Coordinates of N, CA, C and O in Angstrom, one line a residue:
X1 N 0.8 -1.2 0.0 CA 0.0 0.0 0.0 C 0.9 1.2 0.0 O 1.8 1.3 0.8
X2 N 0.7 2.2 -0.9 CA 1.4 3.0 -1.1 C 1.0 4.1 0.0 O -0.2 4.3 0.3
X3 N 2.3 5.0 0.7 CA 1.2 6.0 1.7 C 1.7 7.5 1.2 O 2.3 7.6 0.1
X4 N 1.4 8.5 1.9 CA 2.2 9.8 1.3 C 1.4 11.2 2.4 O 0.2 11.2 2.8
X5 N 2.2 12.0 2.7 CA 2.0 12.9 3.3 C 2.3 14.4 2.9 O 2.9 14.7 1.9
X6 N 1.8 15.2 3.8 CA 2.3 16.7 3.1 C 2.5 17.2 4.5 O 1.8 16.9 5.5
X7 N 3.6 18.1 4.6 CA 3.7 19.1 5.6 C 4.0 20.3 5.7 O 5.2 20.6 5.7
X8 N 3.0 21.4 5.8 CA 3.2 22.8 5.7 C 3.9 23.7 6.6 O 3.5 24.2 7.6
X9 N 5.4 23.9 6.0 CA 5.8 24.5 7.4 C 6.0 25.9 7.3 O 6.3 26.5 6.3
X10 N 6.0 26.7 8.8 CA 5.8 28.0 8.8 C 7.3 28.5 8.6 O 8.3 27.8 8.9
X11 N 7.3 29.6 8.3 CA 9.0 30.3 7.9 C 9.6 29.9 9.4 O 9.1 30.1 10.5
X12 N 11.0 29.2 9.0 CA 12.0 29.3 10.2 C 11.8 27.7 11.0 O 12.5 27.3 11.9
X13 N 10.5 27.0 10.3 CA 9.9 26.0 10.9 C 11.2 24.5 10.6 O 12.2 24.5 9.9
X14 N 10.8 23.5 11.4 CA 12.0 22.8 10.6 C 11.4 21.5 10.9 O 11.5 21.2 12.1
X15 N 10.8 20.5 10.2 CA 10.2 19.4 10.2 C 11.4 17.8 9.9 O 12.3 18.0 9.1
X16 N 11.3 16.7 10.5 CA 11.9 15.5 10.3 C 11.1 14.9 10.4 O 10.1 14.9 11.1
X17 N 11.5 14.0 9.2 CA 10.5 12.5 9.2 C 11.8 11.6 9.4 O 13.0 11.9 9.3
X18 N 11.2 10.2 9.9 CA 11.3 8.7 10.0 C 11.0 7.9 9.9 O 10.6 7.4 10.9
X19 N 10.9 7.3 8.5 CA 10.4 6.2 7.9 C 10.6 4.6 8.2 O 11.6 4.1 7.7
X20 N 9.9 3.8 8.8 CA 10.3 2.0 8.7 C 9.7 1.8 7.8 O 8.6 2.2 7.7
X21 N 10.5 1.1 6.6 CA 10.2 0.6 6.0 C 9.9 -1.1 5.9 O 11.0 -1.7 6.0
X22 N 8.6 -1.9 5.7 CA 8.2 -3.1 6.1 C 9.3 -3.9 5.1 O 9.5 -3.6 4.0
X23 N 9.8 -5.0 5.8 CA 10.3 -5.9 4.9 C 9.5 -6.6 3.6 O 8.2 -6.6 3.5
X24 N 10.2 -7.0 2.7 CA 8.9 -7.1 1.5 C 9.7 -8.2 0.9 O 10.9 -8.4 1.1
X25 N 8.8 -9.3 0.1 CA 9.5 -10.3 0.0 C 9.7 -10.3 -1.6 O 9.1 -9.5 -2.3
X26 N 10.3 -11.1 -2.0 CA 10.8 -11.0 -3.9 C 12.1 -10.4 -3.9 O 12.8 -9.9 -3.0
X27 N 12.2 -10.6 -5.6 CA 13.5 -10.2 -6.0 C 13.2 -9.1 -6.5 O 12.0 -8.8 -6.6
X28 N 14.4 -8.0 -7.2 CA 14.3 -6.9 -8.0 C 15.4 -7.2 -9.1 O 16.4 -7.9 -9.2
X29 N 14.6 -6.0 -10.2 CA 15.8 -6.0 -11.4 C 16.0 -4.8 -11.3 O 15.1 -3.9 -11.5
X30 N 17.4 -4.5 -11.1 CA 18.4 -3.0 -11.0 C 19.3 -3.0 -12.1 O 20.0 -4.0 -12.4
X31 N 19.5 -1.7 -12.8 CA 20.8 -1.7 -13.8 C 20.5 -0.6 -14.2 O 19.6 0.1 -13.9
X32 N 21.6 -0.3 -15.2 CA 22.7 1.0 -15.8 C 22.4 0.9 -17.2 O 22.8 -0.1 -17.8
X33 N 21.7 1.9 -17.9 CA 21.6 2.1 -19.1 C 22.7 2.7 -19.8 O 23.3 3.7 -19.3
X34 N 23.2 2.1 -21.1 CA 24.8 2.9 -20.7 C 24.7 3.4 -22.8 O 24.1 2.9 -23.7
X35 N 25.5 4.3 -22.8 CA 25.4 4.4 -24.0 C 26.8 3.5 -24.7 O 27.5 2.8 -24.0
X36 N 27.0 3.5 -25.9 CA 27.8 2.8 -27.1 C 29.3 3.1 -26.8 O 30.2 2.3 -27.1
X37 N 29.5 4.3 -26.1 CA 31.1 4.5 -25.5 C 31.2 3.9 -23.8 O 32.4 4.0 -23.3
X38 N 30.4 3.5 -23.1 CA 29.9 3.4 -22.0 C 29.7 4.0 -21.3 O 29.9 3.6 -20.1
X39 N 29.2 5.2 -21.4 CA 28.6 6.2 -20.5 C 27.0 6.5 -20.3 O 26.0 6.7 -21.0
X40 N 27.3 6.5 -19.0 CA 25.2 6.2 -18.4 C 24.5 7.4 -19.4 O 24.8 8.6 -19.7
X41 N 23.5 6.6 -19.8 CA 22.3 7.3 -20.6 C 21.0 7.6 -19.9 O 20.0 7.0 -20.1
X42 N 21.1 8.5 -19.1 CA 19.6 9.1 -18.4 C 18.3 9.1 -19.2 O 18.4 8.7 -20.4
X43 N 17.5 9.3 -19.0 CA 16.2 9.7 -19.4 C 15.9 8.9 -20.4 O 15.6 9.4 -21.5
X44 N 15.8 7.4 -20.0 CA 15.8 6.2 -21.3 C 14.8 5.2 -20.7 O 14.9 4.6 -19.7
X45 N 13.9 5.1 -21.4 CA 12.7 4.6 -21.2 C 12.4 3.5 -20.7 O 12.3 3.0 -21.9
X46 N 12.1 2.4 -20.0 CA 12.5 1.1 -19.6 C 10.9 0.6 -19.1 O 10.1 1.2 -18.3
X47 N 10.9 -0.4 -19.7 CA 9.8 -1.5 -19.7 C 9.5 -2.5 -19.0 O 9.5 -3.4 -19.8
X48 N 9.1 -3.0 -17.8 CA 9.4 -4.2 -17.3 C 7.8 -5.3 -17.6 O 6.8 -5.1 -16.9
X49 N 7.9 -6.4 -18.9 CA 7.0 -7.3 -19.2 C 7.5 -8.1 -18.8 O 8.7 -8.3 -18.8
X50 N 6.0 -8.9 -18.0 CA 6.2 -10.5 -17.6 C 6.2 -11.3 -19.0 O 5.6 -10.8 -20.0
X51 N 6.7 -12.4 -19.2 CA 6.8 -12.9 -20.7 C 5.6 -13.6 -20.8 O 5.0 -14.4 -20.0
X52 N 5.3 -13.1 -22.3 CA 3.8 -13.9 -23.1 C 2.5 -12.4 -22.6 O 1.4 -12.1 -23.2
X53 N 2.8 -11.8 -21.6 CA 1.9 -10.5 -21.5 C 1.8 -9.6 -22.0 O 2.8 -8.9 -21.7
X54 N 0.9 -8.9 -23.1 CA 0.8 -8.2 -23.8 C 1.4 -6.5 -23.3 O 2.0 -5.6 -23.9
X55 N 1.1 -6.6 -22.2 CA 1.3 -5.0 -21.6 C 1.9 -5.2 -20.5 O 1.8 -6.1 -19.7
X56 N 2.9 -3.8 -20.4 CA 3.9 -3.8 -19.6 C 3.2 -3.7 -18.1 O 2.2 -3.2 -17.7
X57 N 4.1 -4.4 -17.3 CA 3.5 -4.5 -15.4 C 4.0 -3.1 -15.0 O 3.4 -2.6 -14.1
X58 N 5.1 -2.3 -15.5 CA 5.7 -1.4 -14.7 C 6.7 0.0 -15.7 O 6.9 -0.3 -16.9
X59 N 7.0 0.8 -15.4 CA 7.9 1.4 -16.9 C 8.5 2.2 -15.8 O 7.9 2.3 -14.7
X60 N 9.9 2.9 -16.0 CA 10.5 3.6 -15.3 C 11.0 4.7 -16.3 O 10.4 4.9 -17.4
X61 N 12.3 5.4 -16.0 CA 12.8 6.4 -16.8 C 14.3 6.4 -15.7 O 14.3 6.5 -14.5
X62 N 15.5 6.2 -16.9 CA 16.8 5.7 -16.2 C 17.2 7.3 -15.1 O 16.7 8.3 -15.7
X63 N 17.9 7.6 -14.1 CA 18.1 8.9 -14.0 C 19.5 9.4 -14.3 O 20.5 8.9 -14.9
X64 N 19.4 10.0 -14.0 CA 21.0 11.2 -14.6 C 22.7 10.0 -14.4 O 23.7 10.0 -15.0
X65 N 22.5 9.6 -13.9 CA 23.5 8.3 -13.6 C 23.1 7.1 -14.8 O 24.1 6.4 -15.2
X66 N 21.7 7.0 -15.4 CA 21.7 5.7 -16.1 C 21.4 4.7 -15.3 O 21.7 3.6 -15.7
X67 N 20.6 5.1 -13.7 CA 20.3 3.6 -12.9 C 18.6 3.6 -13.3 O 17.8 4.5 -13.6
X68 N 18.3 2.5 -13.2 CA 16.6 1.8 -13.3 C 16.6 0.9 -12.4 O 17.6 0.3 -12.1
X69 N 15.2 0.7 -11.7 CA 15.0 -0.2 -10.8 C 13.5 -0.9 -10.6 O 12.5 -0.2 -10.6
X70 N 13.4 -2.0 -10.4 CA 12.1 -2.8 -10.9 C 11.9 -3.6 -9.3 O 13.0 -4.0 -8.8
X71 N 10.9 -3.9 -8.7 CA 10.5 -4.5 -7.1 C 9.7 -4.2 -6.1 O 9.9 -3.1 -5.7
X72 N 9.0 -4.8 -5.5 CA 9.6 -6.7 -5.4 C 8.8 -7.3 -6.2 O 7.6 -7.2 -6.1
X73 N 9.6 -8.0 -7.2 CA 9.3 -9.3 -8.2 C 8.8 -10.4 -7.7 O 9.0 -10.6 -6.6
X74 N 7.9 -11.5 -8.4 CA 7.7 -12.7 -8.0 C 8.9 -13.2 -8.3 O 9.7 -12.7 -9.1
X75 N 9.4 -14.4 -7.6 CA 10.7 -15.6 -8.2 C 9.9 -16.2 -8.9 O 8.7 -16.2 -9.2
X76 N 11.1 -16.9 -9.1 CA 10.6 -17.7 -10.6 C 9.9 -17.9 -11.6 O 9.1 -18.9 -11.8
X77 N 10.1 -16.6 -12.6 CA 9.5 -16.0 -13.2 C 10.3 -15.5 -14.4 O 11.4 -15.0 -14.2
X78 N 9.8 -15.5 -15.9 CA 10.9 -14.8 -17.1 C 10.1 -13.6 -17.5 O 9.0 -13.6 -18.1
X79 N 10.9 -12.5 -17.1 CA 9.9 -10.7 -17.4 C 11.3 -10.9 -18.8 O 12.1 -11.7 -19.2
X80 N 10.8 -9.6 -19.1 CA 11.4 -8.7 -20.2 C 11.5 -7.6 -20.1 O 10.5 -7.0 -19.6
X81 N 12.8 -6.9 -20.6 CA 13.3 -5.7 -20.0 C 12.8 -5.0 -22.0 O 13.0 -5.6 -23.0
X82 N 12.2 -3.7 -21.9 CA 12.5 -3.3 -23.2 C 13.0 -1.7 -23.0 O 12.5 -0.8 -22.3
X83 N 14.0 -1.7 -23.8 CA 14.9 -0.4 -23.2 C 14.8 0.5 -24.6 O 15.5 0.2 -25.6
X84 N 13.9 1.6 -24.5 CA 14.1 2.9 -25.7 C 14.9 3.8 -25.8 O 14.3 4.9 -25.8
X85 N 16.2 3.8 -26.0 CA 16.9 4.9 -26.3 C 16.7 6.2 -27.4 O 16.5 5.8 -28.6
X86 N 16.7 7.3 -27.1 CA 16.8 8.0 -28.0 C 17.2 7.9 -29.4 O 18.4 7.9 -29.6
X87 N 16.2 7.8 -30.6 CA 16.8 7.5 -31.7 C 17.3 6.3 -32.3 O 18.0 6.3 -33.3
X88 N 16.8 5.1 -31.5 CA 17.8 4.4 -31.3 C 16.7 2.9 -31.5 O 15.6 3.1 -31.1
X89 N 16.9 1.5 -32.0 CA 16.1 0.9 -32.2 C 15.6 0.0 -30.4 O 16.5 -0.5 -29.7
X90 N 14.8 -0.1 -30.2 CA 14.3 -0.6 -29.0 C 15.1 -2.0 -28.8 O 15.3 -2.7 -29.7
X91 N 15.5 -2.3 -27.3 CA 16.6 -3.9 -27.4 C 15.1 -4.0 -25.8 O 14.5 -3.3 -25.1
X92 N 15.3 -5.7 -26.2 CA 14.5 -5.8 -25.6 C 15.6 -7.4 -24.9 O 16.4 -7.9 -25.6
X93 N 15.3 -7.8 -23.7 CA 16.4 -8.4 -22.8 C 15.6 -9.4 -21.8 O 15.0 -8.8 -20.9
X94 N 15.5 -10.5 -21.7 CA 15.1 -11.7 -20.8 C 16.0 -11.6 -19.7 O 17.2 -11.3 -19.6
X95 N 15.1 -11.9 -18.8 CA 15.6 -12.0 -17.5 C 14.9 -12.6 -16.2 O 14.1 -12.0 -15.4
X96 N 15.5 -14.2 -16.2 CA 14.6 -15.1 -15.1 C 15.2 -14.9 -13.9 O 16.4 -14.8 -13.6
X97 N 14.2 -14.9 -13.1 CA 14.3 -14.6 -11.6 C 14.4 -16.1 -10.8 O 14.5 -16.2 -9.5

């Protein structure tokens, strides 16, 4: 369950949060979009399909580093990564959990 708050604070005011976060069970898929000289490619569109499913479970956008991140996954399980680069023809990438 996703949660979210807002806090309005007055000039000079100074608020702290502390988050627990619940342990969660599954795997994830993390990685580096990199370009052709190997340098991280940000803002690169990323796809996470379970295999044989028409439509994607999840999509992200790589950040200024070139990291993406997908979780918690079922195990054992074959998704598909499809990665759009700029200009660039779509590579699409298996990966069993």
């Amino acid at each position: 369950m996703a949660m979210s708050f807002f806090v309005k604070t007055q000039p000079g005011e100074r608020v702290e949060a502390s988050v627990t976060l619940p342990e969660q069970g599954g795997s994830s898929i993390c990685g580096v979009v990199t370009g052709s000289g190997g340098e991280p490619a940000p803002g690169v569109l990323v796809l996470l399909l379970r295999d044989g499913e028409p439509f994607p479970l999840a999509q992200c956008v790589s950040d200024e580093h070139g990291l993406f991140g997908f979780g918690p996954l079922a195990e054992e399980q074959l998704y598909q990564l499809c990665v759009f680069p700029a200009g660039q023809r779509a590579r699409r990438l298996d990966v069993q959990l």
